[in-house]
Amino acid sequence: TIGLQVSSGLQDLSLRDRGGRRRDFHDLGVNTRQAMVHVQESKTGFSGRMIKLTTNHFRLTSRPQWALYQYHVGYSPEMEARRLRSALLFQHEEHIGKTHAFDGSILFLPKKLENKVTELFSRTRNGEDVKITVTLTNELPPTSPTCLQFYNIIFRRLLKMLNLQQIGRNYYNPSDPVSIPNHRLMVWLGFTSSILQYEENIMLCADVSHKVLRGETVLDTMHSLHSQVGEERFRDTCAKELIGLIVLTKYNNRTYRIDDIDWDNNPKGTFRKSDGSEMSFVEYYRKQYNIEITDWMQPVLISQMKRKRGNIQGPVALIPELCSLTGLTDKMRNDFSMMKDLAIHTRLPPEQRQREIGRLLNYIQKDDNVQKELRNWGLSFDYKSVSFTGRVVQGEKIFQSGNMFDYNPQFADWTKETRGVPLIRAVPMDSWLLIYTRRNYDVANTLLQSLFKVTPSMGIRMNKPNMIEVDDRTEAYLRVLQQRVTPDTNIVVCILSSSRKDKYDAIKKYLCTDCPIPSQCVLARTLSKPQTIMTVATKIALQMNCKMGGELWSVEIPLKQVMIVGIDCYHDTVSGKQSIAGFVSSLNQTLTRWFSRCIVQSRGQELVDGIKACLQTALRNWSKWNKCLPSRIFVYRDGVGDGQLNTLVNYEVPQFLDCLKSIGTDYCPRLTVIVVKKRVGARFFAEVGAGLKNPPPGTVVDTVVTRPEWYDFFIVSQTVKNGCVAPTHYNVIYDTSQLKPDHVQRLTYKLCHMYYNWSGIIRVPAPCQYAHKLAFLVGQSIHREPNLMLSDRLFYL
Amino acid sequence: MDKNFKEEFTQIIKFKPPLYKQRHQFVKDLVEKYKPKKVADLGCADCSLLRMLKFCSCIEVLAGLDICANVMKEKMHTLSPLPLDYLQPSERSLTVTLHHGSVAHKDPCMLGFDLVTCIELIEHLQEPELKKFPEVVFGFMAPSIVVISTPNSEFNPLLPGVMLYRHPDHKFEWNQAQFQSWALETARCYDYSVEFTGVGHPPPGMEKAGFCTQIGVFIRKHPQTGESVQSEKPTEAVYKTVFKAVYPSLKDEKYLQNAVISEVIFTAQIIKHRLMSKHEEYGDDPERKSKLQPSMDCFSDYLGKLVVEKNMEPFVNGNEFYIPLATIFSFPKVNRLCGSFEKLCKLIAGKVRLSSDGSAVMLSIEHEDE
């Protein structure tokens, strides 16, 4: 039977409220620094020039000797209902005061009650006497994890008081939306906020957040999908497009994730209410909300509740007509014109972003009720954002076949500088296939001519390919591959006439698993513009060279006998069943060649066993290439969600150590594990004159806004054309390298220069981006581990 | 005071649905019957009745009054518009206001209501307040309908564990005769008629005890005599407004304009896509007929018919696609939103790219990258 949540409205504020789920989003209480002796004194680097930075952090101030008093509240006889418990307790407001936070059993007060144990007597309306025992259990200093969690709850309370709307974890201002009618989108401006203990202060980190909402219902979306793909592919397409998306409803303020679509059900179907009676959806919505469901043939959406909400457990049924989609789908993300229209509103340049954040602080400062609430708790904010000095480390020189390049560090890009220069290792294309449809014959020839023009200066020797014309059908492509690919084939190039995914998937699947040969798919459209064809051909030539095992450029790596590992995960939102971990490890001293493996795991399975096997093969391959085992290993671990740090520290790191131990008793390399996080709330702005600019690439921040219990730092490595650059957060959770923090930071920054699909600096270390690429390819197209014959090449680029 | 809850807590065994729900349903049925536009709930407590009433589509003004600001504040945000109310503004306008004050005081903000509900309110009033109550509600507010519910003390012996009153804050609980004589006297005094009913049936054989909750529905005998009466009334505001929410509505030009622009552009784009895809090599299969989807089918048939008329035919000129406004206006949704063609033109002026003579919407033909 399907439980359906019944009442509307926001949940009560409580310690189990959405934002403060008991899952620890901020990884509070995971103290990894204490185990690393060499960073006890200092975890800061020193190299580079100083730069004045402003951030989006604001100090929280409390009165001296401030503490939060935590009480346990017991009832005798036992009272079940939370509302009754609250009501009974708050009959004694004269005792406990008007300022309180109570979740049904734990009570927080800003002041200490006279006695450690207070007994209060209440009477229920049917005359039952209830003894309430309020016992002091804790006196919390401002920096305790519980207290921090409490600040966050209070802050959410303030946002609610400001009439902001909660969607998911953030709060949005509904009164001034931006509508983008071209795409039927609406963008709400809102705020993300978190209050945490940073290096020296407890601070509020506030950032602007944009919520994309859609003006249409899920039923509307289904209709337009139906008209696009027709009856036959309708259900599959709906599943692909809709599952995993978050919806809002017409009648309450909750968000639900669509986990499934029940095609056998419809609004006339019934469900069992909490009182046990059966009722149809049509009747329920009519009675409860005066809403008439007009389409009685629509299917029903299913949302699995992750945790108990009120008295409802298990799956929730939703009516498409009453739901509206939020956020962007992958399809929308790929819609160039839509993203361009959105970017105008969502990519705020530094000064504007800081202004918007200032607006929130201004609301807080100006609102009497909010100020009163803060005063009652004895809290206040410093309304000026925190400023400090960061460092910009020296730019890296790019080496390519005996040439050394300087480039403008502002742009973080050396495309121009390295054009027409021989590659470090150019793999010849002696035998290769070029497959195209009749319609694309001209395009194929254009590509071929352009490749002949650009490859000689790179040092790539290229023969004429086997030109093969095929019908524009997946089977036709596959048949040609089966017939014409030989063991000598260096690479297969396919020109595709549309970005239809099935063809691409089939080609990749065949050439990555059954017949392991590097392949390059090119959309005909990208070759159709004469003015860009040489640039495109250059990019394709470089990419193909990498896929065949070539090397493009390098940076100086002072460490010897080092193996770098990158790990990232891909979660299949469509079928929801698979997760893929990409694992990439360096093979040589210059970090120009990479070994890769992949772990395909079903839902709920732990990653660790697979990783152990990957690391073993990685070490075996490294020693094959270098005739010894690495003496240093650096693991860059991406794809770690909020609140998963503890798992990583307690389960994954021991597995790495176990694996190393299993290699040999006398093998004891230095290991460093660094968690890489791209999605962080912190933003840095360079103070230039009176204005704010994005900080330049190479900006390192390891003070003030880092966490005292971690060995962590931020690096801004990339540049952005529009909006604000997002710093990447690095958290060294395990380190026996004995290296100075400065060196770990520098090595990390160097690695951001080594991603061969982009001749510039990227946001994360190259092995993370490679691992991401691999996991994405496998998750999207191949669905099983690629053939190990390809594992020493960047075939997944 | 959390009166609704407490009653539910002990009587859930006895009454199904719980008594407070039955009371709310009673009010809702009354609203369905009389379709009042302005409704006030006196003693609204945690606003649960208001929360239910906001879904009643006839109501345009909803007000709550309570003597305790904290209990109102606790859940008042649930009366705010939902994100979807902004995304799909409704036809009706709705304003929800919460006031902090006493039913013993007059405040002009309570004038002009069609229905005033006092659910489980009067038994919480002290003697002096109860004395002033009729004059404030019936004399001053003078709505068309007043609903008053209160416990029936004759029922108390049937409730387990009730000693004196059902709730410690109750100042009195009346039997049927007491309530009815008070109600009849009040009705007579202010020229209302009153009918008695209740919710919570007594168990079989105990019918004499009456309903667990007794209810009086008061209807004003004569229509309001006009502005003159109200102007004599004091206009000094004594209540404090603790909450106000104005729901987005298509009656508000700002939301109407947004909705129209969005619908016009969307419609234009559908027309463009439909016509373009017919020309495309991998275009729609004309044989493909949808079963699930009458609406979209109608749409294309509809378009087919329209295009026959010459002046309404969309056309291409250079890199631009032109869709005549007349075509767009003929789509039911646009039509319904705007009402008239002139209104459509006025609303989209300067907001949608139009041809030089203003007769057609222009969309650039450039291929949208997938």
Short mmCIF file of N, CA and C in Angstrom, two decimals, chain A residues 8-10 12 81 83-84 87 91 93 98 123-127 160-161 163 165 167 174-175 179 181-182 184 186 188 213-217 222-224 226-231 234 248-253 275 286-290 297 322-324 334-337 439 472 497 499 525, chain B residues 2 5-7 9-11 16 25 28 32 46 51-52 55-57 70 73-75 77-78 80-88 159-163 165-168 243-244 254-255 258 261-263 265-266 269 274 281-282 284 288-293 295-296 333 367-370:
data_model
loop_
_atom_site.label_atom_id
_atom_site.label_comp_id
_atom_site.label_asym_id
_atom_site.label_seq_id
_atom_site.Cartn_x
_atom_site.Cartn_y
_atom_site.Cartn_z
N SER A 8 -0.32 19.73 4.91
CA SER A 8 0.49 20.62 4.11
C SER A 8 1.44 21.38 5.00
N GLY A 9 2.31 22.10 4.38
CA GLY A 9 3.06 23.07 5.15
C GLY A 9 4.44 22.64 5.57
N LEU A 10 5.13 23.60 6.08
CA LEU A 10 6.49 23.37 6.52
C LEU A 10 6.51 22.49 7.74
N ASP A 12 7.79 21.47 11.36
CA ASP A 12 8.20 22.26 12.52
C ASP A 12 9.70 22.38 12.56
N ALA A 81 3.03 11.82 21.43
CA ALA A 81 2.97 12.81 20.36
C ALA A 81 3.87 14.00 20.65
N ARG A 83 3.71 16.98 19.43
CA ARG A 83 2.99 18.24 19.64
C ARG A 83 2.47 18.34 21.06
N LEU A 84 2.04 17.23 21.58
CA LEU A 84 1.54 17.24 22.95
C LEU A 84 2.69 17.51 23.90
N ALA A 87 3.39 21.14 23.77
CA ALA A 87 2.34 21.93 24.39
C ALA A 87 2.41 21.83 25.92
N GLN A 91 3.56 25.10 28.60
CA GLN A 91 2.68 25.68 29.62
C GLN A 91 3.53 26.34 30.70
N GLU A 93 6.20 28.38 30.25
CA GLU A 93 7.13 29.36 29.65
C GLU A 93 7.70 30.31 30.70
N LYS A 98 10.92 32.43 27.05
CA LYS A 98 10.26 32.45 25.75
C LYS A 98 11.19 31.99 24.63
N ARG A 123 -1.14 19.38 33.16
CA ARG A 123 -2.33 18.52 33.15
C ARG A 123 -2.88 18.50 31.74
N THR A 124 -3.11 17.31 31.23
CA THR A 124 -3.74 17.23 29.91
C THR A 124 -5.20 17.56 30.07
N ARG A 125 -5.87 17.76 28.94
CA ARG A 125 -7.24 18.25 29.04
C ARG A 125 -8.19 17.20 29.62
N ASN A 126 -7.79 15.94 29.58
CA ASN A 126 -8.67 14.98 30.23
C ASN A 126 -8.21 14.71 31.67
N GLY A 127 -7.54 15.71 32.20
CA GLY A 127 -7.29 15.69 33.62
C GLY A 127 -6.13 14.82 34.06
N LYS A 160 13.33 31.94 7.48
CA LYS A 160 11.89 31.73 7.41
C LYS A 160 11.16 33.00 7.84
N MET A 161 11.70 33.63 8.87
CA MET A 161 11.08 34.86 9.35
C MET A 161 11.13 35.96 8.31
N ASN A 163 10.49 35.55 5.37
CA ASN A 163 9.54 35.14 4.34
C ASN A 163 10.21 34.59 3.10
N GLN A 165 11.36 31.39 0.87
CA GLN A 165 10.76 30.07 0.66
C GLN A 165 11.84 29.00 0.67
N ILE A 167 13.29 25.69 -0.51
CA ILE A 167 13.21 24.62 -1.51
C ILE A 167 14.45 23.77 -1.31
N PRO A 174 10.79 34.57 -3.33
CA PRO A 174 9.83 34.35 -4.42
C PRO A 174 9.28 35.63 -5.02
N SER A 175 9.52 36.75 -4.37
CA SER A 175 8.79 37.95 -4.77
C SER A 175 9.37 38.58 -6.03
N SER A 179 11.85 35.59 -15.15
CA SER A 179 11.28 34.54 -15.99
C SER A 179 11.96 34.53 -17.35
N PRO A 181 10.86 33.21 -20.62
CA PRO A 181 9.72 32.59 -21.30
C PRO A 181 10.13 31.70 -22.47
N ASN A 182 11.26 32.01 -23.12
CA ASN A 182 11.71 31.17 -24.23
C ASN A 182 11.78 29.71 -23.86
N ARG A 184 10.38 28.55 -20.87
CA ARG A 184 9.41 28.30 -19.81
C ARG A 184 10.09 28.07 -18.46
N MET A 186 11.77 29.72 -14.82
CA MET A 186 11.75 30.83 -13.90
C MET A 186 12.94 30.63 -12.96
N TRP A 188 14.66 31.73 -9.42
CA TRP A 188 14.53 32.41 -8.13
C TRP A 188 15.91 32.63 -7.56
N LEU A 213 13.13 26.90 -11.84
CA LEU A 213 11.82 26.26 -11.71
C LEU A 213 11.16 26.27 -13.07
N ARG A 214 10.26 25.33 -13.27
CA ARG A 214 9.62 25.27 -14.57
C ARG A 214 8.16 25.63 -14.44
N GLY A 215 7.71 26.42 -15.38
CA GLY A 215 6.34 26.90 -15.33
C GLY A 215 5.33 25.84 -15.70
N GLU A 216 5.78 24.67 -16.07
CA GLU A 216 4.84 23.65 -16.51
C GLU A 216 4.78 22.51 -15.51
N THR A 217 3.71 21.73 -15.57
CA THR A 217 3.58 20.60 -14.67
C THR A 217 4.30 19.39 -15.28
N MET A 222 5.25 15.52 -19.81
CA MET A 222 4.97 14.21 -20.40
C MET A 222 4.30 14.37 -21.76
N HIS A 223 3.36 15.31 -21.82
CA HIS A 223 2.69 15.55 -23.10
C HIS A 223 3.68 15.94 -24.19
N SER A 224 4.56 16.86 -23.85
CA SER A 224 5.45 17.29 -24.93
C SER A 224 6.46 16.18 -25.27
N HIS A 226 5.70 13.08 -25.27
CA HIS A 226 4.91 12.17 -26.10
C HIS A 226 4.86 12.65 -27.54
N SER A 227 4.69 13.95 -27.69
CA SER A 227 4.60 14.45 -29.05
C SER A 227 5.98 14.42 -29.73
N GLN A 228 7.03 14.42 -28.94
CA GLN A 228 8.37 14.37 -29.54
C GLN A 228 8.78 12.96 -29.96
N VAL A 229 8.50 11.98 -29.12
CA VAL A 229 9.07 10.65 -29.39
C VAL A 229 8.03 9.60 -29.81
N GLY A 230 6.75 9.92 -29.62
CA GLY A 230 5.73 8.96 -30.03
C GLY A 230 5.48 7.88 -28.99
N GLU A 231 4.45 7.11 -29.26
CA GLU A 231 3.96 6.11 -28.32
C GLU A 231 5.04 5.10 -27.92
N PHE A 234 7.74 6.31 -25.65
CA PHE A 234 7.25 7.29 -24.68
C PHE A 234 7.64 6.95 -23.24
N LEU A 248 8.13 19.90 -7.06
CA LEU A 248 7.36 20.62 -6.05
C LEU A 248 5.90 20.29 -6.29
N THR A 249 5.08 20.43 -5.27
CA THR A 249 3.67 20.15 -5.49
C THR A 249 2.83 21.41 -5.31
N LYS A 250 1.61 21.32 -5.81
CA LYS A 250 0.68 22.44 -5.76
C LYS A 250 0.18 22.67 -4.34
N TYR A 251 0.27 21.68 -3.48
CA TYR A 251 -0.48 21.74 -2.23
C TYR A 251 0.38 21.73 -0.97
N ASN A 252 1.64 21.48 -1.09
CA ASN A 252 2.48 21.62 0.10
C ASN A 252 3.85 22.12 -0.28
N ASN A 253 4.65 22.37 0.71
CA ASN A 253 5.94 22.98 0.43
C ASN A 253 7.06 21.97 0.58
N ASP A 275 -5.55 6.37 8.56
CA ASP A 275 -6.57 5.77 9.43
C ASP A 275 -7.05 4.42 8.91
N ARG A 286 -9.61 16.33 -4.02
CA ARG A 286 -10.81 17.16 -4.03
C ARG A 286 -11.18 17.52 -2.60
N LYS A 287 -11.18 16.53 -1.76
CA LYS A 287 -11.62 16.75 -0.37
C LYS A 287 -10.62 17.58 0.41
N GLN A 288 -9.35 17.22 0.24
CA GLN A 288 -8.34 17.83 1.08
C GLN A 288 -7.98 19.24 0.62
N TYR A 289 -7.87 19.42 -0.68
CA TYR A 289 -7.35 20.69 -1.19
C TYR A 289 -8.25 21.37 -2.20
N ASN A 290 -9.44 20.86 -2.40
CA ASN A 290 -10.33 21.42 -3.41
C ASN A 290 -9.67 21.44 -4.79
N MET A 297 -6.25 9.81 -16.76
CA MET A 297 -5.52 8.72 -17.39
C MET A 297 -4.02 8.78 -17.10
N LEU A 322 -0.15 17.67 -10.62
CA LEU A 322 -0.04 18.54 -9.46
C LEU A 322 1.41 18.80 -9.07
N CYS A 323 2.33 18.35 -9.94
CA CYS A 323 3.75 18.51 -9.63
C CYS A 323 4.42 19.40 -10.66
N SER A 324 5.42 20.08 -10.21
CA SER A 324 6.18 20.91 -11.13
C SER A 324 7.65 20.59 -10.95
N ASN A 334 22.55 20.39 -21.80
CA ASN A 334 23.19 20.29 -23.11
C ASN A 334 22.59 21.26 -24.11
N ASP A 335 21.52 21.93 -23.71
CA ASP A 335 20.88 22.88 -24.61
C ASP A 335 21.63 24.20 -24.52
N PHE A 336 22.44 24.42 -25.54
CA PHE A 336 23.35 25.54 -25.51
C PHE A 336 22.61 26.87 -25.34
N SER A 337 21.55 27.03 -26.12
CA SER A 337 20.88 28.34 -26.09
C SER A 337 20.19 28.55 -24.74
N ARG A 439 25.57 11.31 -46.87
CA ARG A 439 25.30 12.73 -46.71
C ARG A 439 26.53 13.49 -46.21
N ASP A 472 22.92 5.38 -42.45
CA ASP A 472 22.84 6.05 -41.15
C ASP A 472 22.03 5.23 -40.16
N SER A 497 25.81 11.92 -37.89
CA SER A 497 25.02 13.03 -38.41
C SER A 497 24.12 13.65 -37.35
N SER A 499 23.31 13.89 -32.84
CA SER A 499 23.84 13.53 -31.52
C SER A 499 22.97 12.48 -30.86
N ARG A 525 28.04 18.26 -37.66
CA ARG A 525 27.78 19.69 -37.55
C ARG A 525 29.01 20.47 -37.10
N ASP B 2 -3.42 24.63 22.40
CA ASP B 2 -3.50 23.66 21.33
C ASP B 2 -4.76 22.83 21.47
N PHE B 5 -5.70 19.82 19.10
CA PHE B 5 -4.91 18.63 19.25
C PHE B 5 -5.35 17.81 20.46
N LYS B 6 -5.56 18.52 21.55
CA LYS B 6 -5.82 17.78 22.78
C LYS B 6 -7.09 16.96 22.68
N GLU B 7 -8.06 17.58 22.02
CA GLU B 7 -9.30 16.87 21.94
C GLU B 7 -9.13 15.61 21.09
N PHE B 9 -6.59 13.94 20.83
CA PHE B 9 -5.75 12.96 21.47
C PHE B 9 -6.53 11.93 22.28
N THR B 10 -7.56 12.40 22.96
CA THR B 10 -8.29 11.43 23.76
C THR B 10 -9.50 10.87 23.05
N GLN B 11 -9.99 11.63 22.06
CA GLN B 11 -11.23 11.19 21.47
C GLN B 11 -11.05 10.44 20.18
N LYS B 16 -14.49 9.38 14.63
CA LYS B 16 -13.75 9.14 13.41
C LYS B 16 -14.51 9.78 12.26
N GLN B 25 -14.50 20.36 8.87
CA GLN B 25 -15.27 19.94 7.71
C GLN B 25 -16.63 20.66 7.71
N LYS B 28 -16.07 23.99 6.36
CA LYS B 28 -15.77 23.89 4.93
C LYS B 28 -17.07 23.68 4.14
N GLU B 32 -18.65 25.95 1.20
CA GLU B 32 -19.06 25.43 -0.10
C GLU B 32 -20.49 25.86 -0.41
N ASP B 46 -3.44 27.83 15.94
CA ASP B 46 -2.31 27.47 15.08
C ASP B 46 -2.68 27.55 13.59
N ARG B 51 -5.62 27.22 7.21
CA ARG B 51 -4.80 26.47 6.27
C ARG B 51 -5.69 25.62 5.36
N MET B 52 -6.77 25.15 5.93
CA MET B 52 -7.70 24.35 5.15
C MET B 52 -8.52 25.25 4.23
N PHE B 55 -7.59 26.72 0.56
CA PHE B 55 -7.79 25.95 -0.66
C PHE B 55 -9.20 26.11 -1.23
N CYS B 56 -10.09 26.79 -0.49
CA CYS B 56 -11.44 27.00 -1.00
C CYS B 56 -11.41 28.14 -2.01
N SER B 57 -11.78 27.83 -3.24
CA SER B 57 -11.49 28.76 -4.32
C SER B 57 -12.40 29.99 -4.32
N ASN B 70 2.12 34.07 19.81
CA ASN B 70 3.11 33.00 19.64
C ASN B 70 2.53 31.77 18.96
N LYS B 73 2.19 32.48 15.39
CA LYS B 73 3.48 32.61 14.71
C LYS B 73 4.12 31.26 14.42
N GLU B 74 3.84 30.33 15.30
CA GLU B 74 4.52 29.05 15.17
C GLU B 74 4.32 28.42 13.79
N LYS B 75 3.12 28.56 13.28
CA LYS B 75 2.85 27.91 12.00
C LYS B 75 2.39 28.86 10.91
N HIS B 77 3.81 30.56 8.77
CA HIS B 77 4.46 30.50 7.45
C HIS B 77 3.84 29.47 6.53
N THR B 78 3.09 28.56 7.12
CA THR B 78 2.41 27.60 6.26
C THR B 78 1.26 28.26 5.50
N SER B 80 1.81 31.02 3.83
CA SER B 80 2.45 31.74 2.73
C SER B 80 2.18 31.03 1.42
N PRO B 81 2.24 31.77 0.32
CA PRO B 81 2.08 31.10 -0.97
C PRO B 81 3.18 30.07 -1.18
N LEU B 82 2.86 29.02 -1.90
CA LEU B 82 3.84 27.99 -2.22
C LEU B 82 4.58 28.38 -3.49
N PRO B 83 5.75 27.80 -3.69
CA PRO B 83 6.45 28.10 -4.94
C PRO B 83 5.55 27.97 -6.18
N LEU B 84 4.71 26.95 -6.17
CA LEU B 84 3.86 26.75 -7.34
C LEU B 84 2.80 27.84 -7.50
N ASP B 85 2.43 28.47 -6.40
CA ASP B 85 1.49 29.57 -6.52
C ASP B 85 2.12 30.71 -7.31
N TYR B 86 3.45 30.83 -7.21
CA TYR B 86 4.14 31.85 -7.99
C TYR B 86 4.32 31.39 -9.43
N LEU B 87 4.57 30.10 -9.59
CA LEU B 87 4.84 29.58 -10.94
C LEU B 87 3.58 29.53 -11.78
N GLN B 88 2.48 29.18 -11.14
CA GLN B 88 1.20 29.11 -11.86
C GLN B 88 0.18 29.94 -11.10
N LEU B 159 -17.22 11.18 28.14
CA LEU B 159 -15.80 11.25 27.76
C LEU B 159 -14.95 10.71 28.89
N PRO B 160 -14.02 9.85 28.58
CA PRO B 160 -13.20 9.29 29.66
C PRO B 160 -12.30 10.36 30.27
N GLY B 161 -12.26 10.39 31.54
CA GLY B 161 -11.25 11.20 32.24
C GLY B 161 -11.55 12.67 32.37
N VAL B 162 -12.69 13.14 31.86
CA VAL B 162 -12.97 14.57 31.98
C VAL B 162 -13.53 14.85 33.37
N MET B 163 -12.83 15.64 34.13
CA MET B 163 -13.26 15.95 35.48
C MET B 163 -14.24 17.12 35.45
N TYR B 165 -13.70 20.42 33.21
CA TYR B 165 -13.81 20.89 31.84
C TYR B 165 -12.90 20.05 30.97
N ARG B 166 -13.14 20.21 29.66
CA ARG B 166 -12.35 19.41 28.73
C ARG B 166 -10.92 19.94 28.57
N HIS B 167 -10.72 21.18 28.93
CA HIS B 167 -9.41 21.79 28.76
C HIS B 167 -9.17 22.71 29.93
N PRO B 168 -7.94 22.74 30.48
CA PRO B 168 -7.70 23.56 31.68
C PRO B 168 -7.95 25.04 31.46
N PHE B 243 1.05 38.94 10.41
CA PHE B 243 1.38 38.20 9.19
C PHE B 243 0.48 38.67 8.07
N LYS B 244 1.06 38.82 6.89
CA LYS B 244 0.23 39.13 5.75
C LYS B 244 0.83 38.49 4.51
N LYS B 254 0.95 42.43 -13.14
CA LYS B 254 2.34 41.93 -13.22
C LYS B 254 2.36 40.43 -13.52
N TYR B 255 1.55 39.68 -12.79
CA TYR B 255 1.54 38.23 -12.99
C TYR B 255 0.85 37.86 -14.30
N ASN B 258 3.32 38.41 -17.12
CA ASN B 258 4.29 37.32 -17.17
C ASN B 258 3.69 36.07 -17.78
N ILE B 261 3.09 36.59 -21.60
CA ILE B 261 4.34 36.55 -22.36
C ILE B 261 4.85 35.13 -22.47
N SER B 262 4.84 34.45 -21.34
CA SER B 262 5.34 33.08 -21.33
C SER B 262 4.52 32.20 -22.26
N GLU B 263 3.20 32.37 -22.22
CA GLU B 263 2.33 31.53 -23.04
C GLU B 263 2.48 31.88 -24.52
N ILE B 265 5.13 33.17 -26.10
CA ILE B 265 6.41 32.68 -26.64
C ILE B 265 6.40 31.17 -26.75
N PHE B 266 5.82 30.54 -25.74
CA PHE B 266 5.77 29.08 -25.77
C PHE B 266 4.93 28.58 -26.95
N GLN B 269 6.70 29.04 -30.15
CA GLN B 269 7.76 28.06 -30.35
C GLN B 269 7.23 26.70 -30.74
N ARG B 274 6.74 22.60 -34.75
CA ARG B 274 5.87 21.71 -35.52
C ARG B 274 6.12 21.88 -37.01
N GLU B 281 14.39 16.23 -42.41
CA GLU B 281 14.58 14.88 -42.94
C GLU B 281 14.13 13.83 -41.94
N TYR B 282 14.54 14.04 -40.70
CA TYR B 282 14.20 13.05 -39.68
C TYR B 282 13.01 13.54 -38.87
N ASP B 284 8.92 14.39 -37.85
CA ASP B 284 7.88 13.55 -37.25
C ASP B 284 7.29 12.59 -38.25
N ARG B 288 2.30 8.72 -36.78
CA ARG B 288 2.36 8.53 -35.35
C ARG B 288 1.21 9.24 -34.67
N LYS B 289 0.31 8.50 -34.17
CA LYS B 289 -0.85 9.12 -33.51
C LYS B 289 -0.78 8.79 -32.03
N SER B 290 -1.06 9.77 -31.26
CA SER B 290 -0.94 9.49 -29.84
C SER B 290 -2.27 9.05 -29.26
N LYS B 291 -2.18 8.14 -28.37
CA LYS B 291 -3.40 7.65 -27.73
C LYS B 291 -3.61 8.34 -26.39
N LEU B 292 -2.48 8.50 -25.70
CA LEU B 292 -2.60 9.04 -24.35
C LEU B 292 -3.00 10.50 -24.38
N GLN B 293 -2.83 11.10 -25.55
CA GLN B 293 -2.69 12.50 -25.58
C GLN B 293 -3.64 13.29 -26.40
N SER B 295 -4.84 16.09 -25.97
CA SER B 295 -4.59 17.52 -26.03
C SER B 295 -3.60 17.88 -27.13
N MET B 296 -2.54 17.11 -27.23
CA MET B 296 -1.54 17.46 -28.23
C MET B 296 -2.07 17.19 -29.63
N LYS B 333 -5.61 28.82 -24.60
CA LYS B 333 -4.98 29.26 -23.35
C LYS B 333 -4.66 30.75 -23.40
N HIS B 367 19.47 27.30 -35.99
CA HIS B 367 19.35 25.96 -35.42
C HIS B 367 19.78 25.97 -33.96
N GLU B 368 18.90 25.49 -33.12
CA GLU B 368 19.29 25.40 -31.72
C GLU B 368 20.15 24.16 -31.55
N ASP B 369 21.31 24.39 -31.05
CA ASP B 369 22.18 23.22 -30.82
C ASP B 369 21.55 22.32 -29.77
N GLU B 370 21.70 21.05 -29.99
CA GLU B 370 21.11 20.12 -29.02
C GLU B 370 22.00 20.00 -27.81
#
